[in-house]
XYZ file of N, CA and C in Angstrom:
777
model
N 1.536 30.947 -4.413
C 0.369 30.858 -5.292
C -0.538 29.697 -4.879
N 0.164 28.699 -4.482
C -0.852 27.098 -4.466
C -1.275 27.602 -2.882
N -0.676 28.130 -1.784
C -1.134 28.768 -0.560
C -2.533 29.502 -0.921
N -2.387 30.236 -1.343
C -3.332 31.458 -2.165
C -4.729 30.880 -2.189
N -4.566 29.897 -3.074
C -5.715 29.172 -4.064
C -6.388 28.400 -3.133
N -5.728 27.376 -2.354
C -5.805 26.623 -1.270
C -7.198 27.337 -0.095
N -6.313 28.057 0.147
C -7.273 29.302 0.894
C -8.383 30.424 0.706
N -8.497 30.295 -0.886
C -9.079 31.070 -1.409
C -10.440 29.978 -1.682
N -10.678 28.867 -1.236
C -12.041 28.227 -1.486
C -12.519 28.380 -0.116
N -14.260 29.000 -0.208
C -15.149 29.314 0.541
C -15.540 28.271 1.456
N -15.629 27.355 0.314
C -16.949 26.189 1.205
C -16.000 24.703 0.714
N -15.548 24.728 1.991
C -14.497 23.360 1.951
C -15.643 22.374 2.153
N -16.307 21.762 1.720
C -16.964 20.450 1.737
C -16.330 19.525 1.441
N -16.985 18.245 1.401
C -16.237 16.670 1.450
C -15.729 16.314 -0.029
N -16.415 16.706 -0.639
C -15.992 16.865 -2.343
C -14.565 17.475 -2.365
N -14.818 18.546 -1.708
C -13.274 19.732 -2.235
C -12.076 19.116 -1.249
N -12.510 18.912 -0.285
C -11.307 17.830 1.078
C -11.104 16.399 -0.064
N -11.984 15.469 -0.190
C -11.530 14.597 -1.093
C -10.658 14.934 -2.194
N -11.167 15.666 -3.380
C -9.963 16.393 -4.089
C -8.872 16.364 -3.673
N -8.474 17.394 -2.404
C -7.425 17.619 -2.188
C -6.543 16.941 -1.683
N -7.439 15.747 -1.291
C -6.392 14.354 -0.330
C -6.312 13.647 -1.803
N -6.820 13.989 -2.632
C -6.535 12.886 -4.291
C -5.354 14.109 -4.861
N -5.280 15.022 -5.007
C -4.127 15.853 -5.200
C -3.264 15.676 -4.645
N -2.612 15.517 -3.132
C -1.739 15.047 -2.763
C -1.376 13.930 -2.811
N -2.066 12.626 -3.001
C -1.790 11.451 -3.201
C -0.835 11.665 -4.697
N -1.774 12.325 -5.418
C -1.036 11.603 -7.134
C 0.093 12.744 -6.941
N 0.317 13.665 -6.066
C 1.824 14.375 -6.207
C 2.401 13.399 -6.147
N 2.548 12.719 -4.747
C 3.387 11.855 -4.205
C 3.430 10.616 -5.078
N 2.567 9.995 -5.602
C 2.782 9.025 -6.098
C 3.793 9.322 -7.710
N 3.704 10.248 -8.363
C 4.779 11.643 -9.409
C 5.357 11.168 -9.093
N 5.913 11.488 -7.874
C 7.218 12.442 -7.315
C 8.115 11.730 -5.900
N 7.246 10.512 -6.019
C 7.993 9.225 -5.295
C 9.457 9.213 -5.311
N 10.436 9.466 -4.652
C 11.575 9.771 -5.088
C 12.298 10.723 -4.503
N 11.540 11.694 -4.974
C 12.092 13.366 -5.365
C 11.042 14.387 -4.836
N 10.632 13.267 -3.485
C 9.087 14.429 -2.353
C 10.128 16.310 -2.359
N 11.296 16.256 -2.049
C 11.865 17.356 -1.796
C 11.834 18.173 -2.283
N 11.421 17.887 -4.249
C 11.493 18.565 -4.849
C 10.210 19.708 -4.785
N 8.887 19.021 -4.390
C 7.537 19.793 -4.133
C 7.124 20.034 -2.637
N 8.386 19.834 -1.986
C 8.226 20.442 -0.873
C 6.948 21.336 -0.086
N 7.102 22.696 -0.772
C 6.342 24.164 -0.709
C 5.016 23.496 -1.208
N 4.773 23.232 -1.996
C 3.431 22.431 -2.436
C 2.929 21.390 -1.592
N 3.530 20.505 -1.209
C 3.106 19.557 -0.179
C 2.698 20.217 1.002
N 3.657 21.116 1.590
C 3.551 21.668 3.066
C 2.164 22.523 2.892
N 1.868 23.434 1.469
C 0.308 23.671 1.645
C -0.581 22.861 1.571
N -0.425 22.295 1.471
C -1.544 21.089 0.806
C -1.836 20.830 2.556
N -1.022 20.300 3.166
C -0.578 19.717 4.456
C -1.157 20.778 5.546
N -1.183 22.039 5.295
C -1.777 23.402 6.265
C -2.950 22.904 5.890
N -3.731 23.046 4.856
C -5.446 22.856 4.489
C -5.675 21.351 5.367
N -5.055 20.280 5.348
C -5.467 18.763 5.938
C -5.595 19.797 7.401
N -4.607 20.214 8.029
C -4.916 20.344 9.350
C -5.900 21.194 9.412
N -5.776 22.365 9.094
C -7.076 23.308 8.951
C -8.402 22.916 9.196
N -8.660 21.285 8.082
C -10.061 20.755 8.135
C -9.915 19.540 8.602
N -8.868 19.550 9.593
C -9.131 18.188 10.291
C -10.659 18.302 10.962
N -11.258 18.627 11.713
C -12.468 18.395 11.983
C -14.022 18.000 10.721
N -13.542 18.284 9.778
C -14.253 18.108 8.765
C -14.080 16.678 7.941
N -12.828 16.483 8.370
C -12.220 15.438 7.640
C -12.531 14.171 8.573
N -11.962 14.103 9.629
C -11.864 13.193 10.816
C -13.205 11.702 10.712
N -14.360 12.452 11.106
C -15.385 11.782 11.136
C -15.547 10.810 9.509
N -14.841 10.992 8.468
C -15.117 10.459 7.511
C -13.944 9.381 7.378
N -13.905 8.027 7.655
C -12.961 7.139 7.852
C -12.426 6.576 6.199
N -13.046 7.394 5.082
C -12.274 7.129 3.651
C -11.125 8.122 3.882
N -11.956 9.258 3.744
C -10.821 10.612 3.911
C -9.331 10.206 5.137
N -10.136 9.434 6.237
C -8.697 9.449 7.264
C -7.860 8.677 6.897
N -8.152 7.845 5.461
C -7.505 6.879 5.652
C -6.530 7.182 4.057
N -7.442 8.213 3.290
C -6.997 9.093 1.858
C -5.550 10.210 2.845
N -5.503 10.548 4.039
C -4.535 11.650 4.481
C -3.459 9.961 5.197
N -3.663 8.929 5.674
C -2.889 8.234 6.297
C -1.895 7.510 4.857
N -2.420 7.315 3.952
C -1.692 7.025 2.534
C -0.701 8.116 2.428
N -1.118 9.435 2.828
C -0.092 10.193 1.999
C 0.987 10.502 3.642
N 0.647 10.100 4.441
C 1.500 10.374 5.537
C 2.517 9.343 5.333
N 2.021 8.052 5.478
C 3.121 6.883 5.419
C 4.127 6.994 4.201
N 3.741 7.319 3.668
C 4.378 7.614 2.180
C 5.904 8.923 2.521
N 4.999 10.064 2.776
C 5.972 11.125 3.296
C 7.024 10.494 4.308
N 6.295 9.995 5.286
C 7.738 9.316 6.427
C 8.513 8.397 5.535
N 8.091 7.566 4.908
C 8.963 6.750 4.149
C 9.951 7.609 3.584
N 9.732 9.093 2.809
C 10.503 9.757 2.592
C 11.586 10.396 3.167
N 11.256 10.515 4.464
C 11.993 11.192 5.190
C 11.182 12.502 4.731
N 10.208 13.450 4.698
C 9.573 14.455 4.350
C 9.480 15.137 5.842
N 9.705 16.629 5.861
C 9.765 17.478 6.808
C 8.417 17.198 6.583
N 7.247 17.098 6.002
C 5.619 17.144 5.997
C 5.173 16.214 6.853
N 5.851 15.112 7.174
C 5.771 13.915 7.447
C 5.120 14.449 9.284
N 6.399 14.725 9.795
C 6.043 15.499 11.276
C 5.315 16.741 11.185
N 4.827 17.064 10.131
C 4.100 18.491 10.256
C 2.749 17.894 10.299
N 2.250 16.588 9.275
C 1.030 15.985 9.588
C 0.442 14.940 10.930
N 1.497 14.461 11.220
C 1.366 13.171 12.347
C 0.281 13.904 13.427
N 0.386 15.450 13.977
C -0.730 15.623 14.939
C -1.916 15.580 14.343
N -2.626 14.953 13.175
C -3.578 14.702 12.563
C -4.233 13.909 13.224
N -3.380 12.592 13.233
C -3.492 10.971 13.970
C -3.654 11.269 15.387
N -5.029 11.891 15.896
C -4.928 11.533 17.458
C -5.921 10.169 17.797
N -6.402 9.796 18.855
C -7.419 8.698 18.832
C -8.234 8.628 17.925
N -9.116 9.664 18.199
C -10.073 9.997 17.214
C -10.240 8.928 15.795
N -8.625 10.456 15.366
C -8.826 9.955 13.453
C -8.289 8.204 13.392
N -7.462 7.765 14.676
C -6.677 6.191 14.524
C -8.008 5.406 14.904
N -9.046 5.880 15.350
C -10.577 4.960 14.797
C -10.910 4.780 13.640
N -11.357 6.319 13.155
C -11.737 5.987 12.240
C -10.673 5.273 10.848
N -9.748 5.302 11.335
C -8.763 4.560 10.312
C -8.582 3.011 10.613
N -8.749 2.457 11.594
C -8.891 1.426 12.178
C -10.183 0.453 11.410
N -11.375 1.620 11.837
C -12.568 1.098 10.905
C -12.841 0.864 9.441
N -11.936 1.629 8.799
C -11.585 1.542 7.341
C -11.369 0.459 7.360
N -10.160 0.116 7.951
C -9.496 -1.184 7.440
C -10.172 -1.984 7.633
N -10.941 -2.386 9.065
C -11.883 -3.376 9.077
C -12.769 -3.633 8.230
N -13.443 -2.658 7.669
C -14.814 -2.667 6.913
C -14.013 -3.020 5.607
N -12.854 -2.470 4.938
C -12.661 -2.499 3.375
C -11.658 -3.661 3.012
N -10.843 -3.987 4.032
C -9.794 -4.712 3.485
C -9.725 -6.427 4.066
N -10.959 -6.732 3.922
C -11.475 -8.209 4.233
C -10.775 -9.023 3.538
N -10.765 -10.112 4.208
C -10.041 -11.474 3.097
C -10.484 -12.342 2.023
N -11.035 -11.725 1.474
C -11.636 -12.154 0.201
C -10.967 -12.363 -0.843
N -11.101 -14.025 -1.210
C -10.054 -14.541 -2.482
C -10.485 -14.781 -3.549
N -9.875 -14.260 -4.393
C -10.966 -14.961 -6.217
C -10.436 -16.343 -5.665
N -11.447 -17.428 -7.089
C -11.059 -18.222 -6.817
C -9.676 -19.128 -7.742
N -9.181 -17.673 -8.714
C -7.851 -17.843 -9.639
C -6.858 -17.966 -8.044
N -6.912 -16.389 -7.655
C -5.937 -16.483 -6.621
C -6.027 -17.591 -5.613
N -6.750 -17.646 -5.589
C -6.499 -18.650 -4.208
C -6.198 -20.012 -4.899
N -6.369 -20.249 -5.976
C -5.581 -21.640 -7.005
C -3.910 -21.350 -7.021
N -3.535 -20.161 -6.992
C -2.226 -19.878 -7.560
C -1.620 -19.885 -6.000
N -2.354 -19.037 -5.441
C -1.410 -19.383 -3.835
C -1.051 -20.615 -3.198
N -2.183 -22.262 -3.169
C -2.358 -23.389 -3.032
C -1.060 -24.053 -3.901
N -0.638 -23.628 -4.835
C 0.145 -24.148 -6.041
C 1.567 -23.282 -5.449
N 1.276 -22.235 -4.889
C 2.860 -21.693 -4.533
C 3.255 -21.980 -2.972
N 1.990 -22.388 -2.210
C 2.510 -23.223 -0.845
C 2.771 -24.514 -1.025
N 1.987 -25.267 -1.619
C 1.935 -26.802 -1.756
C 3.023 -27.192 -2.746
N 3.535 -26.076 -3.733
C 4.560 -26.797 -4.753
C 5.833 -25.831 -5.324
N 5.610 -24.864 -5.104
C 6.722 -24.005 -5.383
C 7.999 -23.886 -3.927
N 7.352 -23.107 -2.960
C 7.914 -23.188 -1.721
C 8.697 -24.203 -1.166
N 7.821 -25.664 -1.637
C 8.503 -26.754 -0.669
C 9.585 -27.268 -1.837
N 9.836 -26.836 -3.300
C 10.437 -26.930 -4.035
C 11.694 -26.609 -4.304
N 11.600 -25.444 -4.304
C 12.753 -24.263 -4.172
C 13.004 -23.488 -3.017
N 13.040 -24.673 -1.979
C 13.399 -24.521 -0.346
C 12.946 -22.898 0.379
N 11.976 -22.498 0.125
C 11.456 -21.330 0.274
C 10.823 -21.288 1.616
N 10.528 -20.117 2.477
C 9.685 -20.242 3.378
C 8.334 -19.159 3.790
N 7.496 -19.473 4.092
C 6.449 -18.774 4.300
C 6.064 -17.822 5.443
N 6.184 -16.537 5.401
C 6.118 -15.321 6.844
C 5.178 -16.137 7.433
N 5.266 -16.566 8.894
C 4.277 -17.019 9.578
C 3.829 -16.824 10.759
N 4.803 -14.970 11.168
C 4.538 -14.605 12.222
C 3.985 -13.106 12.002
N 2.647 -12.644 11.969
C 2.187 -11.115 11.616
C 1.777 -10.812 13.337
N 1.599 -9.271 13.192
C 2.319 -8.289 12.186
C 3.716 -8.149 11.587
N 4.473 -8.495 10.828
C 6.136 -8.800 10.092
C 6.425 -7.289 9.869
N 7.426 -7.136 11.037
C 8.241 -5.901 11.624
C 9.097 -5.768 10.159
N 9.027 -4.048 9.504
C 10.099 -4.016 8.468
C 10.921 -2.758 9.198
N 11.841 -2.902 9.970
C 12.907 -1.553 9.980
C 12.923 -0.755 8.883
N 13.025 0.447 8.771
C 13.495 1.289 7.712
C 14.276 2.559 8.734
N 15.252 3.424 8.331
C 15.725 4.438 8.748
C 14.665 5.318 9.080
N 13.565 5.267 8.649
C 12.615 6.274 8.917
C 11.162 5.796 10.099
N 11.670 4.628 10.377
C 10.510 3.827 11.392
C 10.380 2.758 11.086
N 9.588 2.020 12.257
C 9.207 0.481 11.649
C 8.079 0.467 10.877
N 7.707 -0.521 10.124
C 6.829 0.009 9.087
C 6.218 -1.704 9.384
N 4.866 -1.933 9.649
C 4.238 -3.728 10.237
C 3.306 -4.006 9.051
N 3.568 -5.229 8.249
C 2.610 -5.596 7.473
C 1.708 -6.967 8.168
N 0.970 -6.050 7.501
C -0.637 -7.341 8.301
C -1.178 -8.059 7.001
N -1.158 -9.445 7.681
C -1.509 -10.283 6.325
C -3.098 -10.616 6.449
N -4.078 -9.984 7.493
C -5.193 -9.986 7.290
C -5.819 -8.934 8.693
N -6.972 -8.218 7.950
C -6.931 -6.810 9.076
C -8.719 -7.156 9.862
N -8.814 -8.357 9.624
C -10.299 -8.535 10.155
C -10.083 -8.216 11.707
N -9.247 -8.850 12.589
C -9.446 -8.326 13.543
C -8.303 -7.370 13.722
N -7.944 -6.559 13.551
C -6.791 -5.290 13.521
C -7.564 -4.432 14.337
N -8.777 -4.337 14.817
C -9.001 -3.558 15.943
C -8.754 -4.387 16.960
N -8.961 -5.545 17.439
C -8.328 -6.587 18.565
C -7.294 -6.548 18.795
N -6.058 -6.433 17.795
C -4.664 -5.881 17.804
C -4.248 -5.169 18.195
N -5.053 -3.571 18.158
C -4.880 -2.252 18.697
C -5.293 -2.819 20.060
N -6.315 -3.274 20.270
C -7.014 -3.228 21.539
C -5.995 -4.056 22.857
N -5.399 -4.853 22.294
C -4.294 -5.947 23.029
C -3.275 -5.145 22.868
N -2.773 -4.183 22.364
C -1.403 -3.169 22.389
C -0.080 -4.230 21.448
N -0.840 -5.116 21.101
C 0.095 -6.274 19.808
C 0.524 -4.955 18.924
N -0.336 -4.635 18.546
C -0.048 -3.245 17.265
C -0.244 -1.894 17.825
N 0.630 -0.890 17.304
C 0.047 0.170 17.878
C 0.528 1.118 16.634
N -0.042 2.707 16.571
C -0.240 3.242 15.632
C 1.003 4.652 16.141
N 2.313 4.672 16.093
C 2.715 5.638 16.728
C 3.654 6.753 15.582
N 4.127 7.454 15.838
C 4.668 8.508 14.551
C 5.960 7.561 14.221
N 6.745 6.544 15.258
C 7.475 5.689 14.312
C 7.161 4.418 14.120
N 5.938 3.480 14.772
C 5.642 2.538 14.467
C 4.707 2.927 13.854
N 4.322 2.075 12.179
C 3.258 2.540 11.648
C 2.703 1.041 10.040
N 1.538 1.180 10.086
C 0.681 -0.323 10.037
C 1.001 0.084 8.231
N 1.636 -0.680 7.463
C 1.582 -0.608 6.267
C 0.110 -0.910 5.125
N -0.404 -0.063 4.917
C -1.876 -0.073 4.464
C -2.344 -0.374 3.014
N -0.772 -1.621 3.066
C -1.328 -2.569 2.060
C -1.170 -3.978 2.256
N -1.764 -5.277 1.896
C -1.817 -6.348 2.302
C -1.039 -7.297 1.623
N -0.262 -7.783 1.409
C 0.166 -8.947 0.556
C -0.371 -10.031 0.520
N -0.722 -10.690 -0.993
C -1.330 -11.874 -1.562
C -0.430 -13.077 -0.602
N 0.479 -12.757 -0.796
C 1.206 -13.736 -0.204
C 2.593 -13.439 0.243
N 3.005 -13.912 1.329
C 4.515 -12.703 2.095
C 5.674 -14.338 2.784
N 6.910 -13.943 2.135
C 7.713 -14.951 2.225
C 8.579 -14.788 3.179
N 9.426 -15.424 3.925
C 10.746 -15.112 4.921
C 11.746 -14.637 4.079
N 11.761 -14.738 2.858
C 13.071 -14.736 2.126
C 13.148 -13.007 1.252
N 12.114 -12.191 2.310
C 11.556 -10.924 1.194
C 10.722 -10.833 -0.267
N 10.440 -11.545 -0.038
C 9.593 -11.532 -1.405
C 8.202 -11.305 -1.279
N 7.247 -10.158 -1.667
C 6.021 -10.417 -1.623
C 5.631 -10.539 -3.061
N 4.179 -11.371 -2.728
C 3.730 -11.712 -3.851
C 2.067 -11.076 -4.088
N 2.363 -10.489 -5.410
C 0.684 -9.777 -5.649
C -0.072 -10.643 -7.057
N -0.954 -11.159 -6.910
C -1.690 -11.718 -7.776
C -2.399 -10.250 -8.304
N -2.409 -10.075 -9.454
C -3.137 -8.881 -9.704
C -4.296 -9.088 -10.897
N -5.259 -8.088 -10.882
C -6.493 -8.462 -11.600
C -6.526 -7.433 -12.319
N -7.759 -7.190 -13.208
C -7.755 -6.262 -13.948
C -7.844 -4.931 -13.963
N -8.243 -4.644 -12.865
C -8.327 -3.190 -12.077
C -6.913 -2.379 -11.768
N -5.841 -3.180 -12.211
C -4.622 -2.706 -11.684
C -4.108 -2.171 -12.811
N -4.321 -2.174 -13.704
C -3.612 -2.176 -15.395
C -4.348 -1.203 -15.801
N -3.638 -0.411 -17.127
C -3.643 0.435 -18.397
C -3.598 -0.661 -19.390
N -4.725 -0.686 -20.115
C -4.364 -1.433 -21.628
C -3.792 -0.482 -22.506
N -2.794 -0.700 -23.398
C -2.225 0.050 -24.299
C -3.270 -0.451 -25.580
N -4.111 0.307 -26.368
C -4.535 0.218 -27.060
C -4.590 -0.152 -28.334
N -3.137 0.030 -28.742
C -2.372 -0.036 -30.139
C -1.923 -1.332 -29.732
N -1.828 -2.053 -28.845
C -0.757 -3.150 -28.534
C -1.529 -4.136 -28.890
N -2.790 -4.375 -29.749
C -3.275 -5.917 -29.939
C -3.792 -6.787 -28.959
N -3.346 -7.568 -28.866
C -4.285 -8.700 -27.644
C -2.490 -9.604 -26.947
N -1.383 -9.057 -27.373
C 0.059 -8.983 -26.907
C -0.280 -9.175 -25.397
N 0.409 -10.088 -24.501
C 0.255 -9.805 -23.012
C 1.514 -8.361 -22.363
N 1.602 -7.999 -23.289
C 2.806 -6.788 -22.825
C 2.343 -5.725 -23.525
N 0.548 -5.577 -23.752
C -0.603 -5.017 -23.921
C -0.862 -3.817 -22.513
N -0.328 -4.093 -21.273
C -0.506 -3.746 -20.584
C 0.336 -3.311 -19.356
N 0.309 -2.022 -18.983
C 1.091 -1.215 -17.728
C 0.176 -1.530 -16.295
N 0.562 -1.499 -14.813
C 0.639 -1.338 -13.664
C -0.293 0.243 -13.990
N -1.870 0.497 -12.914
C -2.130 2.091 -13.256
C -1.564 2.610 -12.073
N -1.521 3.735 -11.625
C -0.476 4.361 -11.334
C -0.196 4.437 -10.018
N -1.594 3.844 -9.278
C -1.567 3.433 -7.772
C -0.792 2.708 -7.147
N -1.594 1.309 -8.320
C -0.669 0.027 -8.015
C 0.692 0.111 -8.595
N 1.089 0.809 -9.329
C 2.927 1.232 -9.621
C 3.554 1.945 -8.341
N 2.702 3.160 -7.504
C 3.343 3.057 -6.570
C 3.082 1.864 -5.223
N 2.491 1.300 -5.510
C 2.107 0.382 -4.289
C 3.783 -0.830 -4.673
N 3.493 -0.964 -5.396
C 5.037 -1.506 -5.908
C 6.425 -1.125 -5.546
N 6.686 0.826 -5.881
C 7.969 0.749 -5.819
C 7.518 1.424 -3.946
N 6.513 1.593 -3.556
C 6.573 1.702 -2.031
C 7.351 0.334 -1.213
N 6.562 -1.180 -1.497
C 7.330 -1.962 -0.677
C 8.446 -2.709 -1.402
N 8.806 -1.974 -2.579
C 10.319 -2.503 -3.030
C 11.431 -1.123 -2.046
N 10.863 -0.232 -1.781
C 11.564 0.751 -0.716
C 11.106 0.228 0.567
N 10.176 -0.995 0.379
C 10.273 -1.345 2.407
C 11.403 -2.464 2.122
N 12.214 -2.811 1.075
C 13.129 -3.768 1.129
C 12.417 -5.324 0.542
N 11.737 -4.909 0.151
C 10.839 -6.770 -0.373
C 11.328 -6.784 -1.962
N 11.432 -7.980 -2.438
C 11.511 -8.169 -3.505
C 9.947 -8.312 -4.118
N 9.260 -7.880 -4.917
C 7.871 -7.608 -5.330
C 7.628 -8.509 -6.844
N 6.823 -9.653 -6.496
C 6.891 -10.437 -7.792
C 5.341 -10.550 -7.908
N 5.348 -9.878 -9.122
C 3.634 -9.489 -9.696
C 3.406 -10.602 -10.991
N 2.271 -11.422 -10.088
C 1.799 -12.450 -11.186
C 0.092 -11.686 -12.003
N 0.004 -11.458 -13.092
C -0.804 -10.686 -13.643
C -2.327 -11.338 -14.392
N -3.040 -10.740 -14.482
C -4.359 -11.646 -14.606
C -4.112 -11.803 -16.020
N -3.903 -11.990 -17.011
C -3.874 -12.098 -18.446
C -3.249 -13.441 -18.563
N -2.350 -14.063 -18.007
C -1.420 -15.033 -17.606
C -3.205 -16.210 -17.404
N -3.412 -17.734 -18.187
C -4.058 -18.444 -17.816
C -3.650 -18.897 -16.976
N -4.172 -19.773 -16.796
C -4.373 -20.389 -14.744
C -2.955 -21.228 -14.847
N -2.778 -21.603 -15.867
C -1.724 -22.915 -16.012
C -0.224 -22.508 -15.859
N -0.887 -21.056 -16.788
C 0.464 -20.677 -17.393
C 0.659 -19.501 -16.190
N -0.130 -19.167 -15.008
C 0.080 -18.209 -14.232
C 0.936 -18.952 -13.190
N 0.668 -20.523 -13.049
C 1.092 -20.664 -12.150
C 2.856 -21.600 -12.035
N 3.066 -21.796 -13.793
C 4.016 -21.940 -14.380
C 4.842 -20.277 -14.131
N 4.501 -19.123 -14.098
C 4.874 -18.063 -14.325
C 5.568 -17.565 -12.659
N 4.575 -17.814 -12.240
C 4.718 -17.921 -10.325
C 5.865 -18.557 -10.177
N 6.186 -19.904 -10.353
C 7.360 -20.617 -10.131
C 8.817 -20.130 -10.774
N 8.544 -19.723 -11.842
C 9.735 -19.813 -12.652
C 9.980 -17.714 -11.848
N 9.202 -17.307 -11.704
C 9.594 -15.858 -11.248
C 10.054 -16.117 -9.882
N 9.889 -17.047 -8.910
C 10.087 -17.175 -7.122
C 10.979 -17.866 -7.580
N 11.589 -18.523 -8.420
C 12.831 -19.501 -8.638
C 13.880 -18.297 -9.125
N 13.549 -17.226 -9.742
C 14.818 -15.794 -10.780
C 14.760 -15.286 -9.018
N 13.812 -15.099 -8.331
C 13.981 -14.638 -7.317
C 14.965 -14.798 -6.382
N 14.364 -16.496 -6.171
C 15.807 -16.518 -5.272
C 17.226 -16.526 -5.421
N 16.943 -16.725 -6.988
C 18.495 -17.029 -7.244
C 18.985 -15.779 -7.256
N 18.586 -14.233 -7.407
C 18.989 -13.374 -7.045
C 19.018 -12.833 -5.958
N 18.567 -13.175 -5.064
C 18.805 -12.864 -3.740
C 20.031 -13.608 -3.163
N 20.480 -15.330 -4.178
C 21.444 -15.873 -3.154
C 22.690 -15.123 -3.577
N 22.521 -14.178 -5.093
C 24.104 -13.553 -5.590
C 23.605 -12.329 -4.872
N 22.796 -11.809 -4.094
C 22.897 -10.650 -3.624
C 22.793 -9.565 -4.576
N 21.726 -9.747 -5.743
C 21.737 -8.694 -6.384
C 20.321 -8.567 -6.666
C-alpha cells in the first residue's frame, strides 16, 4: 500500500521530496530501536530517495535531510542502510559537505560560552576530568566508525587533505557537541528551541520535555557510547553552572562504578 501511494504522486517536486525525507526522519526517530519493525515502509520510502536522486542531489538541505536518515539506519544495523549508501556519490558528498559548512558555524550565545569557560576553567580541573583535544574523535561502533567534529568551518579542508573521509563505514556524525570530554561525556547546553512546554505545568522547571529531534539526537549519541549531560536553558546562569558541575561530578562517579 505505502509502495502504491509513494508511486502514485505525479509531480514529485521539492515540497513532496522534502515531505518525504521529513516522513522518514520522524519514522526513524518513532522507531529508534525497533527500525526492523517498519522495515517494508522504510525500504519504500528508500526506492522513492533513489528514484529522485537527481532531483534531490543538487539541493544540499535535502542531501543532508536523506544523510540524517542514513546514519541513523547504519547505526541500526538496517538492511536500508546499504540499499541507500549508492545515494552518497561525489556529487551528493558536496553538496553535503556544503551544508555543513554554510549551517553549522561556531557560533556561541553568550550564556553558553559562560557555562563552557566555568566547565574548562573550574569543573574539569576539579573533578580531574579531561577535555577531547584531538578531532575528528574516532567512535567504533559494530556498525562503523562514526567521527565527531567539534567544529565544521573547515570540514571541506578535511575532506580535501583525506584527514576525513565520507565512506559507507567511515561516516561524519552530523551533530556537534557543546562540549566533548575524554572520559565520554558530551555536553549540550540547550536553548529554547529544543523543548515542549507542558502547559498545565506552571512556570515548574520540569515544565518542560526534549522536542522530538533533540530526544533523538540524545538517545543517537548515548548509542554512540557517550554519556549525554544536558544543561537546559531555564536553569539561571548561576544555577546552570552550579547544575553543570554537580551533573559532570554524578557523571563521573558513575562511570568510575561502571554503571
Amino acid at each position: 500500500m505505502v509502495t502504491s501511494y509513494l508511486n502514485s504522486q505525479k509531480h514529485k517536486d521539492l515540497g513532496y521530496l522534502t515531505a518525504i525525507l521529513n516522513i522518514l526522519n520522524s519514522l526513524i526517530v518513532l522507531n529508534f530501536g525497533q527500525i526492523n519493525a517498519i522495515s517494508s515502509v522504510v525500504s519504500a520510502i528508500v526506492d522513492v530517495i533513489l528514484k529522485e536522486k537527481e532531483k534531490i542531489v543538487p539541493n544540499p538541505v535535502l542531501v543532508h535531510y536523506t544523510y540524517l536518515a542514513y546514519v541513523a539506519l547504519k547505526m541500526e544495523g538496517s538492511e536500508s542502510a546499504a540499499k541507500l549508501w549508492p545515494f552518497f556519490d561525489e556529487a551528493a558528498k558536496k553538496k553535503l559537505i556544503t551544508y555543513w559548512k554554510v549551517t553549522k558555524l561556531d557560533a556561541v550565545s553568550k550564556t553558553e560560552e559562560t557555562i563552557i569557560s566555568h566547565i574548562k576553567d573550574k569543573s574539569i580541573p576539579d573533578l580531574g576530568l579531561h577535555s577531547v583535544k584531538v578531532y575528528p574523535h574516532q567512535v567504533p561502533t559494530p556498525n562503523g566508525n562514526f567521527y565527531v567534529i567539534n567544529n565544521f568551518d573547515n570540514i571541506d579542508k578535511e575532506f580535501e587533505q583525506k584527514s576525513l573521509e565520507l565512506t559507507e563505514s567511515s561516516l561524519v556524525v552530523p551533530y556537534k557537541p557543546d562540549y566533548l570530554l575524554e572520559e565520554g561525556i558530551w555536553i549540550e547546553i540547550n536553548g529554547p528551541q529544543h523543548y515542549i512546554r507542558h502547559l498545565d505545568a506552571g512556570i515548574k522547571q520540569n515544565a518542560y520535555s526534549l522536542e522530538g529531534f533533540s530526544a533523538f539526537k540524545h538517545e543517537f549519541v548515548k548509542r554512540l557510547g557517550f554519556t549525554y549531560l544536558e544543561i537546559p536553558f531555564y536553569r539561571t546562569k548561576d544555577s546552570a553552572e552550579r547544575f553543570a558541575h554537580n551533573q559532570l561530578a554524578e557523571a563521573k562517579s558513575k562511570l568510575s562504578k561502571g554503571t
